[in-house]
């Protein structure tokens, strides 16, 4: 590995760390914070979906549980919602073990469907258990910690950097090999001494915990959550899948690239006057196009992408 | 005592009628899953589009929704064949790390369909208030001294009868015609079917077309008794896949039984727990089936056969 | 000394018995051949021994411990490895990574796993293809990879399922040579093979299976002269 490649992540981190000093507008900082948050969710999903091959359409369950860990703590005890983050770790872990017990025995598309169903079950319970969650009224934080964006920026940047490092370390370790082996051929993996249930659960747990942390951050940053937002199938679960599929499954930078594209794309379209209402259609079309032409995402299918634009050599 | 029995019986009747319709919805997805191993998460959105076809048929041209079956079903058939030919086949050929691309593709298709519907048709609730919408038969009209009162709504009954008729037609088609048998062969063993000269590509397109047409017909049967809005598609997709899993692994008979079971279950929950719990109930059944009876009803039927 | 003991095992699928009442043992250090016509139940037998299927009836003992009912990964940890008849490479991983993944069953350290992997790859002669992505390899090399992976788990008993099928003559000789070297290392081997020449020459003992039942058990000579065995094979040829 060349020195440049080895230090690339650090260089990126360094540049990002200096962003608040440039004096960008609040709106742009908000966008960047969203990009970083989605990078975390994307990297977390990628660990389970890209590396371990278990595609979840229900990650909103973890995000929402994380958000509500912070929200419920704040609402019922008045303690600052930031303590929701460590609680979110525990809560997300429990949820992961529960989901794992129900769903991991299922193969392929049945696993996918069960995660979708479980995500929706969480949403419906959150809507109905009004004593705890305030139902559709949602939870609002009366006094947000800071007015400026910079502190939030550094917090999410730190979380994103941590997630990146953890994913990298895991992917290059025994666990990483085991995840990929399970993805490639679960039966062969079992015959090689790999307890696939255990390792799928580990992948699910890691994935869930980081997504939960992102959820807790969201509660603190946005100041308002309700079940329709944080447990949303389209805006959270499916968007997560899109972020990673567009960016590149099973790559380190894929989810980050995907987050940049999806957030920018989303904001851009929403601001256009007439086309705005059709943003889901455009998302859908983007998803279809990527799935057919660049199924491994921009980073994963980069050579193919170059060829499509006429650059690069033919194989 | 009598009012309780009356309520229960009425609920069961409603459940069976609903179940018949549900079965038709689930059948389309089960067929596609069984033959092509494809989970079509745009299934419900296709039905929603067909409902709009029926609605506009009624609204603009005064065509009775039941007659719209002859418009919507073929239209959906073509839509299905088109989707299969231009989107699904390419995706299946593509080389990728994750094998679930096909599911993700149908999610994308569903998003496009439902969002286009919202943009063009708005989210307003629509309905087809046909003249016979509230007509019903009452038990007391036929049996003067009946201890309880039961009513049978006309549109519900007509829809149920049509649904049964279409299902029977499908059964006959799959069981007795050559094309039907070829489709079943493709579902059972792709390679064997190829070796026996079945044009697998065509069978797959036909299957997707038929599955879509079934849901197109179901749409016309639903619109007289329900109201329509774009997000309804999602609900129907959920219903379809719960029935498919409940029925088991792409089995047609299982889907029929599964549909009726779900219909009765939802009717009971509606009456005794309240309407809001129906969506939750669906998912809970789904998860319970996955845990306790992963093969669905079909696996129970199979066990009985082997035990003989 | 008996390394593997298979007692009266049967396997039912639906109402059909794929294997019925089969018993045999594998002695430490020997090569046991398993032969029989297509569909006789040989791979099903392997799948039961290896934990892929739980026997419907009967028990299997490995090193004196009952293993029938354990999952494959538990059995692998206890010292049994297998290859698959239809090879299952971890497709998007390189040859080296495939073997590293299997070596991890004995260690948690990546460097140690890599060392074991390189050593095993050298043993089977795949060093030149170490960095190739396994998906692009020709069949002969993929079969070698199957064996290499299984060996990297440091097994005491190795189950080879038709590792010689589809090989050209020089690959076949290489394969036989590898099997001999494995035996020299003290690893016990159970082989399913269709190549009569191969199996007669390398096996110490042979078990013959037909229609899910064991019909003969003995040395290659005894088997070669067994009338039931001859009929089972000739009978097949007659109907062809």
PDB file of C-alpha atoms in Angstrom, chain B residues 87-229:
ATOM      1  CA  UNK B  87     -36.267  -4.538 -15.888  1.00  0.00           C
ATOM      2  CA  UNK B  88     -36.290  -7.866 -14.127  1.00  0.00           C
ATOM      3  CA  UNK B  89     -34.524 -10.000 -16.697  1.00  0.00           C
ATOM      4  CA  UNK B  90     -31.560  -7.601 -16.968  1.00  0.00           C
ATOM      5  CA  UNK B  91     -31.223  -7.475 -13.207  1.00  0.00           C
ATOM      6  CA  UNK B  92     -31.123 -11.231 -12.916  1.00  0.00           C
ATOM      7  CA  UNK B  93     -28.301 -11.376 -15.417  1.00  0.00           C
ATOM      8  CA  UNK B  94     -26.155  -8.819 -13.683  1.00  0.00           C
ATOM      9  CA  UNK B  95     -23.173  -9.940 -11.664  1.00  0.00           C
ATOM     10  CA  UNK B  96     -23.170  -8.473  -8.183  1.00  0.00           C
ATOM     11  CA  UNK B  97     -22.078  -9.129  -4.649  1.00  0.00           C
ATOM     12  CA  UNK B  98     -25.543  -9.108  -3.182  1.00  0.00           C
ATOM     13  CA  UNK B  99     -28.011 -11.589  -4.613  1.00  0.00           C
ATOM     14  CA  UNK B 100     -30.997  -9.602  -3.445  1.00  0.00           C
ATOM     15  CA  UNK B 101     -30.856  -7.070  -6.237  1.00  0.00           C
ATOM     16  CA  UNK B 102     -34.149  -8.280  -7.546  1.00  0.00           C
ATOM     17  CA  UNK B 103     -35.971  -7.360  -4.326  1.00  0.00           C
ATOM     18  CA  UNK B 104     -34.344  -3.947  -4.308  1.00  0.00           C
ATOM     19  CA  UNK B 105     -35.364  -3.466  -7.933  1.00  0.00           C
ATOM     20  CA  UNK B 106     -39.002  -4.102  -7.141  1.00  0.00           C
ATOM     21  CA  UNK B 107     -38.765  -1.660  -4.244  1.00  0.00           C
ATOM     22  CA  UNK B 108     -37.579   0.931  -6.728  1.00  0.00           C
ATOM     23  CA  UNK B 109     -40.413   0.113  -9.128  1.00  0.00           C
ATOM     24  CA  UNK B 110     -42.910   0.380  -6.292  1.00  0.00           C
ATOM     25  CA  UNK B 111     -41.538   3.785  -5.286  1.00  0.00           C
ATOM     26  CA  UNK B 112     -41.895   5.079  -8.834  1.00  0.00           C
ATOM     27  CA  UNK B 113     -45.433   3.746  -9.248  1.00  0.00           C
ATOM     28  CA  UNK B 114     -46.734   5.070  -5.960  1.00  0.00           C
ATOM     29  CA  UNK B 115     -45.065   8.443  -6.283  1.00  0.00           C
ATOM     30  CA  UNK B 116     -46.280   8.904  -9.862  1.00  0.00           C
ATOM     31  CA  UNK B 117     -49.779   8.098  -8.666  1.00  0.00           C
ATOM     32  CA  UNK B 118     -49.469  10.718  -5.928  1.00  0.00           C
ATOM     33  CA  UNK B 119     -48.229  13.310  -8.383  1.00  0.00           C
ATOM     34  CA  UNK B 120     -50.849  12.661 -11.030  1.00  0.00           C
ATOM     35  CA  UNK B 121     -53.842  11.577  -9.018  1.00  0.00           C
ATOM     36  CA  UNK B 122     -53.184  13.396  -5.712  1.00  0.00           C
ATOM     37  CA  UNK B 123     -53.610  11.745  -2.345  1.00  0.00           C
ATOM     38  CA  UNK B 124     -57.335  12.389  -2.252  1.00  0.00           C
ATOM     39  CA  UNK B 125     -59.443   9.442  -1.290  1.00  0.00           C
ATOM     40  CA  UNK B 126     -61.375   8.096  -4.231  1.00  0.00           C
ATOM     41  CA  UNK B 127     -64.245   5.671  -4.408  1.00  0.00           C
ATOM     42  CA  UNK B 128     -66.753   4.280  -6.863  1.00  0.00           C
ATOM     43  CA  UNK B 129     -70.150   4.810  -5.324  1.00  0.00           C
ATOM     44  CA  UNK B 130     -72.059   2.337  -7.453  1.00  0.00           C
ATOM     45  CA  UNK B 131     -75.805   2.112  -7.053  1.00  0.00           C
ATOM     46  CA  UNK B 132     -75.658  -1.244  -5.339  1.00  0.00           C
ATOM     47  CA  UNK B 133     -72.870  -0.306  -2.925  1.00  0.00           C
ATOM     48  CA  UNK B 134     -75.086  -0.547   0.130  1.00  0.00           C
ATOM     49  CA  UNK B 135     -77.446  -3.273  -1.028  1.00  0.00           C
ATOM     50  CA  UNK B 136     -77.466  -6.288   1.180  1.00  0.00           C
ATOM     51  CA  UNK B 137     -79.444  -9.444   1.831  1.00  0.00           C
ATOM     52  CA  UNK B 138     -80.804  -9.948   5.311  1.00  0.00           C
ATOM     53  CA  UNK B 139     -81.415 -13.318   6.897  1.00  0.00           C
ATOM     54  CA  UNK B 140     -84.663 -12.102   8.394  1.00  0.00           C
ATOM     55  CA  UNK B 141     -86.035 -11.516   4.888  1.00  0.00           C
ATOM     56  CA  UNK B 142     -85.797 -15.202   4.156  1.00  0.00           C
ATOM     57  CA  UNK B 143     -86.275 -16.791   7.543  1.00  0.00           C
ATOM     58  CA  UNK B 144     -89.017 -14.969   9.395  1.00  0.00           C
ATOM     59  CA  UNK B 145     -88.302 -16.364  12.842  1.00  0.00           C
ATOM     60  CA  UNK B 146     -84.531 -16.335  12.739  1.00  0.00           C
ATOM     61  CA  UNK B 147     -83.024 -16.017  16.236  1.00  0.00           C
ATOM     62  CA  UNK B 148     -80.261 -13.806  14.925  1.00  0.00           C
ATOM     63  CA  UNK B 149     -79.863 -11.280  12.171  1.00  0.00           C
ATOM     64  CA  UNK B 150     -77.186 -11.727   9.566  1.00  0.00           C
ATOM     65  CA  UNK B 151     -76.539  -9.564   6.568  1.00  0.00           C
ATOM     66  CA  UNK B 152     -74.666 -10.294   3.397  1.00  0.00           C
ATOM     67  CA  UNK B 153     -73.483  -7.227   1.507  1.00  0.00           C
ATOM     68  CA  UNK B 154     -74.078  -7.435  -2.242  1.00  0.00           C
ATOM     69  CA  UNK B 155     -70.798  -5.989  -3.511  1.00  0.00           C
ATOM     70  CA  UNK B 156     -68.798  -8.042  -1.012  1.00  0.00           C
ATOM     71  CA  UNK B 157     -70.570 -11.196  -2.110  1.00  0.00           C
ATOM     72  CA  UNK B 158     -70.214 -10.468  -5.794  1.00  0.00           C
ATOM     73  CA  UNK B 159     -66.521  -9.740  -5.348  1.00  0.00           C
ATOM     74  CA  UNK B 160     -66.114 -12.945  -3.393  1.00  0.00           C
ATOM     75  CA  UNK B 161     -67.858 -14.996  -6.064  1.00  0.00           C
ATOM     76  CA  UNK B 162     -65.760 -13.461  -8.818  1.00  0.00           C
ATOM     77  CA  UNK B 163     -62.663 -14.061  -6.780  1.00  0.00           C
ATOM     78  CA  UNK B 164     -63.520 -17.717  -6.351  1.00  0.00           C
ATOM     79  CA  UNK B 165     -64.311 -18.008 -10.047  1.00  0.00           C
ATOM     80  CA  UNK B 166     -60.990 -16.476 -11.071  1.00  0.00           C
ATOM     81  CA  UNK B 167     -59.113 -18.686  -8.644  1.00  0.00           C
ATOM     82  CA  UNK B 168     -60.882 -21.724 -10.057  1.00  0.00           C
ATOM     83  CA  UNK B 169     -59.973 -20.618 -13.570  1.00  0.00           C
ATOM     84  CA  UNK B 170     -56.341 -20.275 -12.511  1.00  0.00           C
ATOM     85  CA  UNK B 171     -56.432 -23.706 -10.906  1.00  0.00           C
ATOM     86  CA  UNK B 172     -57.814 -25.211 -14.092  1.00  0.00           C
ATOM     87  CA  UNK B 173     -55.260 -23.361 -16.182  1.00  0.00           C
ATOM     88  CA  UNK B 174     -52.315 -24.534 -14.093  1.00  0.00           C
ATOM     89  CA  UNK B 175     -53.565 -28.062 -13.782  1.00  0.00           C
ATOM     90  CA  UNK B 176     -55.083 -28.922 -17.117  1.00  0.00           C
ATOM     91  CA  UNK B 177     -53.552 -26.857 -19.873  1.00  0.00           C
ATOM     92  CA  UNK B 178     -50.165 -27.475 -21.442  1.00  0.00           C
ATOM     93  CA  UNK B 179     -49.011 -23.936 -20.789  1.00  0.00           C
ATOM     94  CA  UNK B 180     -50.098 -24.214 -17.198  1.00  0.00           C
ATOM     95  CA  UNK B 181     -48.186 -27.424 -16.769  1.00  0.00           C
ATOM     96  CA  UNK B 182     -45.122 -25.875 -18.330  1.00  0.00           C
ATOM     97  CA  UNK B 183     -45.342 -23.078 -15.820  1.00  0.00           C
ATOM     98  CA  UNK B 184     -45.562 -25.551 -12.955  1.00  0.00           C
ATOM     99  CA  UNK B 185     -42.623 -27.455 -14.393  1.00  0.00           C
ATOM    100  CA  UNK B 186     -40.573 -24.280 -14.464  1.00  0.00           C
ATOM    101  CA  UNK B 187     -41.463 -23.707 -10.817  1.00  0.00           C
ATOM    102  CA  UNK B 188     -40.479 -27.185  -9.738  1.00  0.00           C
ATOM    103  CA  UNK B 189     -37.259 -27.707 -11.581  1.00  0.00           C
ATOM    104  CA  UNK B 190     -35.848 -25.131 -13.931  1.00  0.00           C
ATOM    105  CA  UNK B 191     -33.219 -27.352 -15.514  1.00  0.00           C
ATOM    106  CA  UNK B 192     -35.560 -30.247 -16.059  1.00  0.00           C
ATOM    107  CA  UNK B 193     -38.073 -27.924 -17.668  1.00  0.00           C
ATOM    108  CA  UNK B 194     -35.394 -26.553 -19.983  1.00  0.00           C
ATOM    109  CA  UNK B 195     -34.366 -30.055 -20.938  1.00  0.00           C
ATOM    110  CA  UNK B 196     -37.942 -30.937 -21.720  1.00  0.00           C
ATOM    111  CA  UNK B 197     -38.162 -28.117 -24.189  1.00  0.00           C
ATOM    112  CA  UNK B 198     -40.089 -25.617 -22.123  1.00  0.00           C
ATOM    113  CA  UNK B 199     -39.424 -22.070 -23.243  1.00  0.00           C
ATOM    114  CA  UNK B 200     -38.473 -20.907 -19.793  1.00  0.00           C
ATOM    115  CA  UNK B 201     -38.067 -17.264 -20.723  1.00  0.00           C
ATOM    116  CA  UNK B 202     -41.547 -17.123 -22.117  1.00  0.00           C
ATOM    117  CA  UNK B 203     -42.987 -18.982 -19.125  1.00  0.00           C
ATOM    118  CA  UNK B 204     -41.427 -16.446 -16.793  1.00  0.00           C
ATOM    119  CA  UNK B 205     -42.872 -13.523 -18.708  1.00  0.00           C
ATOM    120  CA  UNK B 206     -46.224 -15.233 -18.835  1.00  0.00           C
ATOM    121  CA  UNK B 207     -46.128 -15.886 -15.121  1.00  0.00           C
ATOM    122  CA  UNK B 208     -45.300 -12.325 -14.228  1.00  0.00           C
ATOM    123  CA  UNK B 209     -48.017 -11.219 -16.588  1.00  0.00           C
ATOM    124  CA  UNK B 210     -50.569 -13.562 -15.068  1.00  0.00           C
ATOM    125  CA  UNK B 211     -49.560 -12.622 -11.533  1.00  0.00           C
ATOM    126  CA  UNK B 212     -50.047  -8.965 -12.445  1.00  0.00           C
ATOM    127  CA  UNK B 213     -53.342  -9.657 -14.193  1.00  0.00           C
ATOM    128  CA  UNK B 214     -54.630 -11.463 -11.092  1.00  0.00           C
ATOM    129  CA  UNK B 215     -53.900  -8.420  -9.005  1.00  0.00           C
ATOM    130  CA  UNK B 216     -55.510  -6.247 -11.679  1.00  0.00           C
ATOM    131  CA  UNK B 217     -58.680  -8.288 -11.344  1.00  0.00           C
ATOM    132  CA  UNK B 218     -58.474  -8.130  -7.564  1.00  0.00           C
ATOM    133  CA  UNK B 219     -58.277  -4.357  -7.843  1.00  0.00           C
ATOM    134  CA  UNK B 220     -61.591  -4.186  -9.701  1.00  0.00           C
ATOM    135  CA  UNK B 221     -63.165  -6.434  -7.096  1.00  0.00           C
ATOM    136  CA  UNK B 222     -61.889  -4.242  -4.300  1.00  0.00           C
ATOM    137  CA  UNK B 223     -62.800  -0.792  -5.491  1.00  0.00           C
ATOM    138  CA  UNK B 224     -66.554  -1.087  -5.043  1.00  0.00           C
ATOM    139  CA  UNK B 225     -66.086  -1.906  -1.384  1.00  0.00           C
ATOM    140  CA  UNK B 226     -63.048   0.113  -0.417  1.00  0.00           C
ATOM    141  CA  UNK B 227     -61.622   3.548  -1.002  1.00  0.00           C
ATOM    142  CA  UNK B 228     -58.519   4.365  -2.948  1.00  0.00           C
ATOM    143  CA  UNK B 229     -55.425   6.474  -2.349  1.00  0.00           C
TER     144      UNK B 229
END
